[in-house]
């Protein structure tokens, strides 16, 4: 069977998985659920299917292949790295606890960005979330990358880099001022997105620059005007 990745028709949590699958040369169907436009913003495209897919804990993203039905982004990425990393990606770190640690720390950053995106009701809310929740994490990551390592755990690219670099890129698109002084982190994201296979990915229909977030978000559904 052809594997299926299910997610909203946005970058969100699926973009790093789409990139990782492409990087590991895994053919898959990119199943996209689209939220309705305002004012309805109905999510029925997903909720009508949610309980019919045989997922134990239904969620988006999900990944279905000949070995199982999976949810939880980082578990999906670790599984893909374990199954295909040695083939197309020269390992990708599924059995290295340092890689898992970095991936989960990157998820903390992603969650702060998501809370800011969907939880804000004003630009003051955004500024507060950036100062309190996002900036401290960006600064910590900038210090990590300023050590001169090419990737987040050292010299070797891992599945954690797909998640971290993708979310640095999402944040720099949506909140450019938050990240502009973190030069080591920006250089890291540039390094990742310059990888030959990632460049190829960006020329496929699987790549999308926008929307980063869904239509019910305060920021990130479309470029700021
Ligand atoms: N911890 C989960 C979070 C998943 C999640 O929050 N998914 C959101 C989109 S980013 C969703 O809309 N899920 C569908 C649902 O809750 O039915 C993961 O890492 O995959």
mmCIF file of C-alpha atoms and ligand atoms in Angstrom:
data_model
loop_
_atom_site.group_PDB
_atom_site.id
_atom_site.type_symbol
_atom_site.label_atom_id
_atom_site.label_comp_id
_atom_site.label_asym_id
_atom_site.label_seq_id
_atom_site.Cartn_x
_atom_site.Cartn_y
_atom_site.Cartn_z
ATOM 1 C CA UNK A 1 0.000 0.000 0.000
ATOM 2 C CA UNK A 2 1.034 3.590 -0.516
ATOM 3 C CA UNK A 3 1.586 5.291 2.828
ATOM 4 C CA UNK A 4 -0.729 8.157 3.746
ATOM 5 C CA UNK A 5 0.090 11.282 5.711
ATOM 6 C CA UNK A 6 -3.022 13.130 6.869
ATOM 7 C CA UNK A 7 -3.048 16.754 8.005
ATOM 8 C CA UNK A 8 -4.611 20.130 7.467
ATOM 9 C CA UNK A 9 -3.849 21.898 4.180
ATOM 10 C CA UNK A 10 -1.184 23.983 5.926
ATOM 11 C CA UNK A 11 2.471 23.659 6.967
ATOM 12 C CA UNK A 12 1.933 23.276 10.716
ATOM 13 C CA UNK A 13 3.119 19.968 12.132
ATOM 14 C CA UNK A 14 3.065 18.129 8.794
ATOM 15 C CA UNK A 15 5.690 20.136 6.914
ATOM 16 C CA UNK A 16 8.669 18.499 8.655
ATOM 17 C CA UNK A 17 7.132 15.046 8.083
ATOM 18 C CA UNK A 18 6.513 15.800 4.407
ATOM 19 C CA UNK A 19 10.175 16.864 4.125
ATOM 20 C CA UNK A 20 11.473 13.831 5.992
ATOM 21 C CA UNK A 21 9.484 11.400 3.837
ATOM 22 C CA UNK A 22 10.755 13.113 0.707
ATOM 23 C CA UNK A 23 14.316 13.112 2.070
ATOM 24 C CA UNK A 24 14.108 9.356 2.698
ATOM 25 C CA UNK A 25 12.600 8.720 -0.762
ATOM 26 C CA UNK A 26 9.373 7.335 0.682
ATOM 27 C CA UNK A 27 6.408 7.650 -1.702
ATOM 28 C CA UNK A 28 3.260 8.728 0.127
ATOM 29 C CA UNK A 29 -0.133 10.265 -0.412
ATOM 30 C CA UNK A 30 -0.382 13.714 1.156
ATOM 31 C CA UNK A 31 -3.982 13.721 2.385
ATOM 32 C CA UNK A 32 -4.988 17.313 3.114
ATOM 33 C CA UNK A 33 -8.065 18.439 5.036
ATOM 34 C CA UNK A 34 -9.112 22.035 4.440
ATOM 35 C CA UNK A 35 -10.798 24.213 7.013
ATOM 36 C CA UNK A 36 -13.664 26.330 5.628
ATOM 37 C CA UNK A 37 -13.189 30.058 5.091
ATOM 38 C CA UNK A 38 -14.522 32.590 7.625
ATOM 39 C CA UNK A 39 -17.040 33.245 8.960
ATOM 40 C CA UNK A 40 -17.891 29.540 9.317
ATOM 41 C CA UNK A 41 -14.359 28.187 9.767
ATOM 42 C CA UNK A 42 -15.854 24.717 9.871
ATOM 43 C CA UNK A 43 -13.391 21.861 10.378
ATOM 44 C CA UNK A 44 -15.911 19.272 9.186
ATOM 45 C CA UNK A 45 -13.579 18.092 6.386
ATOM 46 C CA UNK A 46 -11.543 16.423 9.163
ATOM 47 C CA UNK A 47 -14.120 15.806 11.873
ATOM 48 C CA UNK A 48 -16.391 13.923 9.450
ATOM 49 C CA UNK A 49 -13.533 11.435 8.866
ATOM 50 C CA UNK A 50 -11.800 11.515 12.250
ATOM 51 C CA UNK A 51 -13.390 8.443 13.819
ATOM 52 C CA UNK A 52 -13.548 6.342 10.651
ATOM 53 C CA UNK A 53 -9.827 5.850 10.032
ATOM 54 C CA UNK A 54 -9.135 3.237 12.693
ATOM 55 C CA UNK A 55 -6.685 5.464 14.579
ATOM 56 C CA UNK A 56 -6.365 4.524 18.263
ATOM 57 C CA UNK A 57 -6.087 8.174 19.351
ATOM 58 C CA UNK A 58 -7.335 10.074 16.293
ATOM 59 C CA UNK A 59 -5.403 13.246 15.563
ATOM 60 C CA UNK A 60 -3.657 15.238 12.836
ATOM 61 C CA UNK A 61 -1.067 14.527 11.647
ATOM 62 C CA UNK A 62 -1.569 10.797 11.193
ATOM 63 C CA UNK A 63 0.580 8.394 9.216
ATOM 64 C CA UNK A 64 -0.718 5.086 7.891
ATOM 65 C CA UNK A 65 1.443 2.456 6.219
ATOM 66 C CA UNK A 66 1.706 -1.308 5.869
ATOM 67 C CA UNK A 67 2.995 -1.643 9.443
ATOM 68 C CA UNK A 68 0.524 0.469 11.367
ATOM 69 C CA UNK A 69 -1.492 3.625 11.994
ATOM 70 C CA UNK A 70 0.370 6.326 13.863
ATOM 71 C CA UNK A 71 -0.325 9.729 15.389
ATOM 72 C CA UNK A 72 1.868 12.203 17.315
ATOM 73 C CA UNK A 73 4.288 14.108 15.103
ATOM 74 C CA UNK A 74 7.541 13.226 16.810
ATOM 75 C CA UNK A 75 6.644 9.547 17.107
ATOM 76 C CA UNK A 76 5.851 9.540 13.382
ATOM 77 C CA UNK A 77 9.175 11.230 12.546
ATOM 78 C CA UNK A 78 11.154 8.873 14.752
ATOM 79 C CA UNK A 79 9.410 5.891 13.127
ATOM 80 C CA UNK A 80 10.208 7.157 9.627
ATOM 81 C CA UNK A 81 13.843 7.747 10.619
ATOM 82 C CA UNK A 82 14.050 4.240 12.124
ATOM 83 C CA UNK A 83 12.488 2.558 9.126
ATOM 84 C CA UNK A 84 14.059 4.504 6.266
ATOM 85 C CA UNK A 85 16.869 6.619 7.710
ATOM 86 C CA UNK A 86 19.665 4.213 6.936
ATOM 87 C CA UNK A 87 18.381 3.821 3.387
ATOM 88 C CA UNK A 88 17.900 7.356 2.118
ATOM 89 C CA UNK A 89 19.067 9.632 4.905
ATOM 90 C CA UNK A 90 22.196 7.970 6.387
ATOM 91 C CA UNK A 91 20.498 7.128 9.702
ATOM 92 C CA UNK A 92 18.806 10.360 11.019
ATOM 93 C CA UNK A 93 19.236 9.542 14.702
ATOM 94 C CA UNK A 94 16.196 7.549 15.822
ATOM 95 C CA UNK A 95 18.254 5.638 18.408
ATOM 96 C CA UNK A 96 20.091 8.632 19.851
ATOM 97 C CA UNK A 97 18.468 10.058 23.005
ATOM 98 C CA UNK A 98 20.163 13.412 22.338
ATOM 99 C CA UNK A 99 18.189 13.630 19.113
ATOM 100 C CA UNK A 100 14.921 12.854 20.930
ATOM 101 C CA UNK A 101 15.789 15.506 23.513
ATOM 102 C CA UNK A 102 16.338 18.134 20.816
ATOM 103 C CA UNK A 103 13.158 17.135 19.014
ATOM 104 C CA UNK A 104 11.072 17.511 22.182
ATOM 105 C CA UNK A 105 12.695 20.858 23.013
ATOM 106 C CA UNK A 106 11.853 21.991 19.476
ATOM 107 C CA UNK A 107 8.260 20.898 20.145
ATOM 108 C CA UNK A 108 8.231 23.233 23.189
ATOM 109 C CA UNK A 109 9.197 26.095 20.875
ATOM 110 C CA UNK A 110 6.539 25.055 18.380
ATOM 111 C CA UNK A 111 3.901 24.960 21.138
ATOM 112 C CA UNK A 112 4.823 28.486 22.278
ATOM 113 C CA UNK A 113 4.512 29.674 18.667
ATOM 114 C CA UNK A 114 1.168 27.887 18.230
ATOM 115 C CA UNK A 115 -0.245 29.278 21.488
ATOM 116 C CA UNK A 116 0.775 32.761 20.368
ATOM 117 C CA UNK A 117 -0.717 32.213 16.880
ATOM 118 C CA UNK A 118 -4.078 30.804 17.936
ATOM 119 C CA UNK A 119 -4.413 32.288 21.433
ATOM 120 C CA UNK A 120 -3.738 35.955 20.678
ATOM 121 C CA UNK A 121 -6.592 38.409 20.205
ATOM 122 C CA UNK A 122 -4.499 41.559 19.673
ATOM 123 C CA UNK A 123 -0.989 42.624 18.669
ATOM 124 C CA UNK A 124 -0.361 43.277 22.366
ATOM 125 C CA UNK A 125 -1.103 39.612 23.075
ATOM 126 C CA UNK A 126 1.346 38.635 20.320
ATOM 127 C CA UNK A 127 4.060 40.932 21.686
ATOM 128 C CA UNK A 128 3.568 39.556 25.202
ATOM 129 C CA UNK A 129 3.741 35.931 24.036
ATOM 130 C CA UNK A 130 6.826 36.658 21.942
ATOM 131 C CA UNK A 131 8.619 38.355 24.858
ATOM 132 C CA UNK A 132 7.616 35.872 27.539
ATOM 133 C CA UNK A 133 7.394 32.524 25.798
ATOM 134 C CA UNK A 134 9.082 32.568 22.397
ATOM 135 C CA UNK A 135 12.136 34.848 22.731
ATOM 136 C CA UNK A 136 13.702 32.985 25.679
ATOM 137 C CA UNK A 137 13.511 29.740 23.725
ATOM 138 C CA UNK A 138 14.894 31.309 20.540
ATOM 139 C CA UNK A 139 17.789 32.740 22.544
ATOM 140 C CA UNK A 140 18.536 29.332 24.063
ATOM 141 C CA UNK A 141 18.518 27.709 20.631
ATOM 142 C CA UNK A 142 20.691 30.502 19.246
ATOM 143 C CA UNK A 143 23.275 29.765 21.941
ATOM 144 C CA UNK A 144 23.181 26.072 21.002
ATOM 145 C CA UNK A 145 23.773 26.837 17.346
ATOM 146 C CA UNK A 146 26.422 29.487 18.094
ATOM 147 C CA UNK A 147 28.725 26.683 19.247
ATOM 148 C CA UNK A 148 29.497 26.175 15.566
ATOM 149 C CA UNK A 149 27.828 22.807 15.110
ATOM 150 C CA UNK A 150 26.162 22.411 11.719
ATOM 151 C CA UNK A 151 23.106 20.565 13.032
ATOM 152 C CA UNK A 152 21.255 20.602 16.334
ATOM 153 C CA UNK A 153 23.030 17.602 17.876
ATOM 154 C CA UNK A 154 26.388 18.091 16.179
ATOM 155 C CA UNK A 155 27.774 17.089 12.829
ATOM 156 C CA UNK A 156 25.023 14.715 11.768
ATOM 157 C CA UNK A 157 21.650 15.636 10.361
ATOM 158 C CA UNK A 158 18.809 14.057 12.376
ATOM 159 C CA UNK A 159 15.026 13.952 12.314
ATOM 160 C CA UNK A 160 15.109 16.638 15.031
ATOM 161 C CA UNK A 161 16.639 19.055 12.500
ATOM 162 C CA UNK A 162 13.646 18.634 10.204
ATOM 163 C CA UNK A 163 11.344 19.661 13.037
ATOM 164 C CA UNK A 164 13.499 22.459 14.439
ATOM 165 C CA UNK A 165 14.560 24.072 11.148
ATOM 166 C CA UNK A 166 10.990 23.953 9.819
ATOM 167 C CA UNK A 167 9.688 25.772 12.881
ATOM 168 C CA UNK A 168 12.458 28.367 12.835
ATOM 169 C CA UNK A 169 11.427 28.998 9.241
ATOM 170 C CA UNK A 170 7.736 29.247 10.186
ATOM 171 C CA UNK A 171 8.554 31.697 12.993
ATOM 172 C CA UNK A 172 10.751 33.856 10.780
ATOM 173 C CA UNK A 173 7.975 34.071 8.204
ATOM 174 C CA UNK A 174 5.224 34.921 10.678
ATOM 175 C CA UNK A 175 7.166 36.811 13.379
ATOM 176 C CA UNK A 176 10.297 38.082 11.577
ATOM 177 C CA UNK A 177 11.208 40.560 14.323
ATOM 178 C CA UNK A 178 11.292 37.804 16.961
ATOM 179 C CA UNK A 179 14.102 35.981 15.248
ATOM 180 C CA UNK A 180 16.037 38.702 13.423
ATOM 181 C CA UNK A 181 18.803 39.016 16.032
ATOM 182 C CA UNK A 182 19.356 35.277 16.366
ATOM 183 C CA UNK A 183 21.966 35.064 13.659
ATOM 184 C CA UNK A 184 23.291 31.599 14.514
ATOM 185 C CA UNK A 185 19.780 30.199 14.444
ATOM 186 C CA UNK A 186 18.978 31.884 11.139
ATOM 187 C CA UNK A 187 22.227 30.562 9.670
ATOM 188 C CA UNK A 188 21.253 27.084 10.882
ATOM 189 C CA UNK A 189 17.846 27.289 9.181
ATOM 190 C CA UNK A 190 19.506 28.561 5.991
ATOM 191 C CA UNK A 191 21.971 25.675 6.152
ATOM 192 C CA UNK A 192 19.156 23.148 6.491
ATOM 193 C CA UNK A 193 17.063 24.634 3.690
ATOM 194 C CA UNK A 194 20.137 24.734 1.438
ATOM 195 C CA UNK A 195 20.576 20.956 1.613
ATOM 196 C CA UNK A 196 20.274 19.624 -1.906
ATOM 197 C CA UNK A 197 17.387 17.248 -1.172
ATOM 198 C CA UNK A 198 15.501 19.961 0.708
ATOM 199 C CA UNK A 199 15.977 22.311 -2.245
ATOM 200 C CA UNK A 200 14.497 19.615 -4.482
ATOM 201 C CA UNK A 201 11.621 19.159 -2.017
ATOM 202 C CA UNK A 202 10.869 22.887 -2.219
ATOM 203 C CA UNK A 203 10.342 22.549 -5.951
ATOM 204 C CA UNK A 204 7.731 19.783 -5.530
ATOM 205 C CA UNK A 205 3.974 20.299 -4.958
ATOM 206 C CA UNK A 206 4.496 18.913 -1.432
ATOM 207 C CA UNK A 207 6.155 22.178 -0.408
ATOM 208 C CA UNK A 208 4.041 25.125 0.613
ATOM 209 C CA UNK A 209 5.317 28.452 1.908
ATOM 210 C CA UNK A 210 1.903 29.564 3.146
ATOM 211 C CA UNK A 211 -0.360 28.990 4.977
ATOM 212 C CA UNK A 212 1.723 28.264 8.050
ATOM 213 C CA UNK A 213 -1.345 28.125 10.330
ATOM 214 C CA UNK A 214 -5.004 27.365 9.893
ATOM 215 C CA UNK A 215 -7.663 29.968 9.085
ATOM 216 C CA UNK A 216 -8.786 30.403 12.706
ATOM 217 C CA UNK A 217 -5.352 31.645 13.812
ATOM 218 C CA UNK A 218 -4.671 35.296 14.696
ATOM 219 C CA UNK A 219 -1.351 35.236 12.799
ATOM 220 C CA UNK A 220 0.175 32.870 10.273
ATOM 221 C CA UNK A 221 -2.760 31.978 8.040
ATOM 222 C CA UNK A 222 -1.466 34.402 5.405
ATOM 223 C CA UNK A 223 1.368 36.907 5.006
ATOM 224 C CA UNK A 224 0.988 40.043 7.127
ATOM 225 C CA UNK A 225 -0.053 43.056 5.032
HETATM 226 N N1 LIG B 1 0.790 16.297 20.087
HETATM 227 C C1 LIG B 1 0.175 16.219 18.788
HETATM 228 C C2 LIG B 1 -0.630 17.477 18.564
HETATM 229 C C3 LIG B 1 -1.560 17.328 17.379
HETATM 230 C C4 LIG B 1 -2.474 18.522 17.183
HETATM 231 O O1 LIG B 1 -2.594 19.413 18.042
HETATM 232 N N2 LIG B 1 -3.098 18.546 16.004
HETATM 233 C C5 LIG B 1 -3.977 19.616 15.644
HETATM 234 C C6 LIG B 1 -3.417 20.369 14.466
HETATM 235 S S1 LIG B 1 -1.842 21.062 14.809
HETATM 236 C C7 LIG B 1 -5.340 19.111 15.213
HETATM 237 O O2 LIG B 1 -6.088 19.854 14.586
HETATM 238 N N3 LIG B 1 -5.690 17.872 15.537
HETATM 239 C C8 LIG B 1 -6.940 17.308 15.113
HETATM 240 C C9 LIG B 1 -7.859 16.945 16.236
HETATM 241 O O3 LIG B 1 -7.577 17.338 17.388
HETATM 242 O O4 LIG B 1 -8.864 16.298 15.947
HETATM 243 C C10 LIG B 1 1.247 15.995 17.713
HETATM 244 O O5 LIG B 1 2.420 16.329 17.972
HETATM 245 O O6 LIG B 1 0.968 15.494 16.630
#
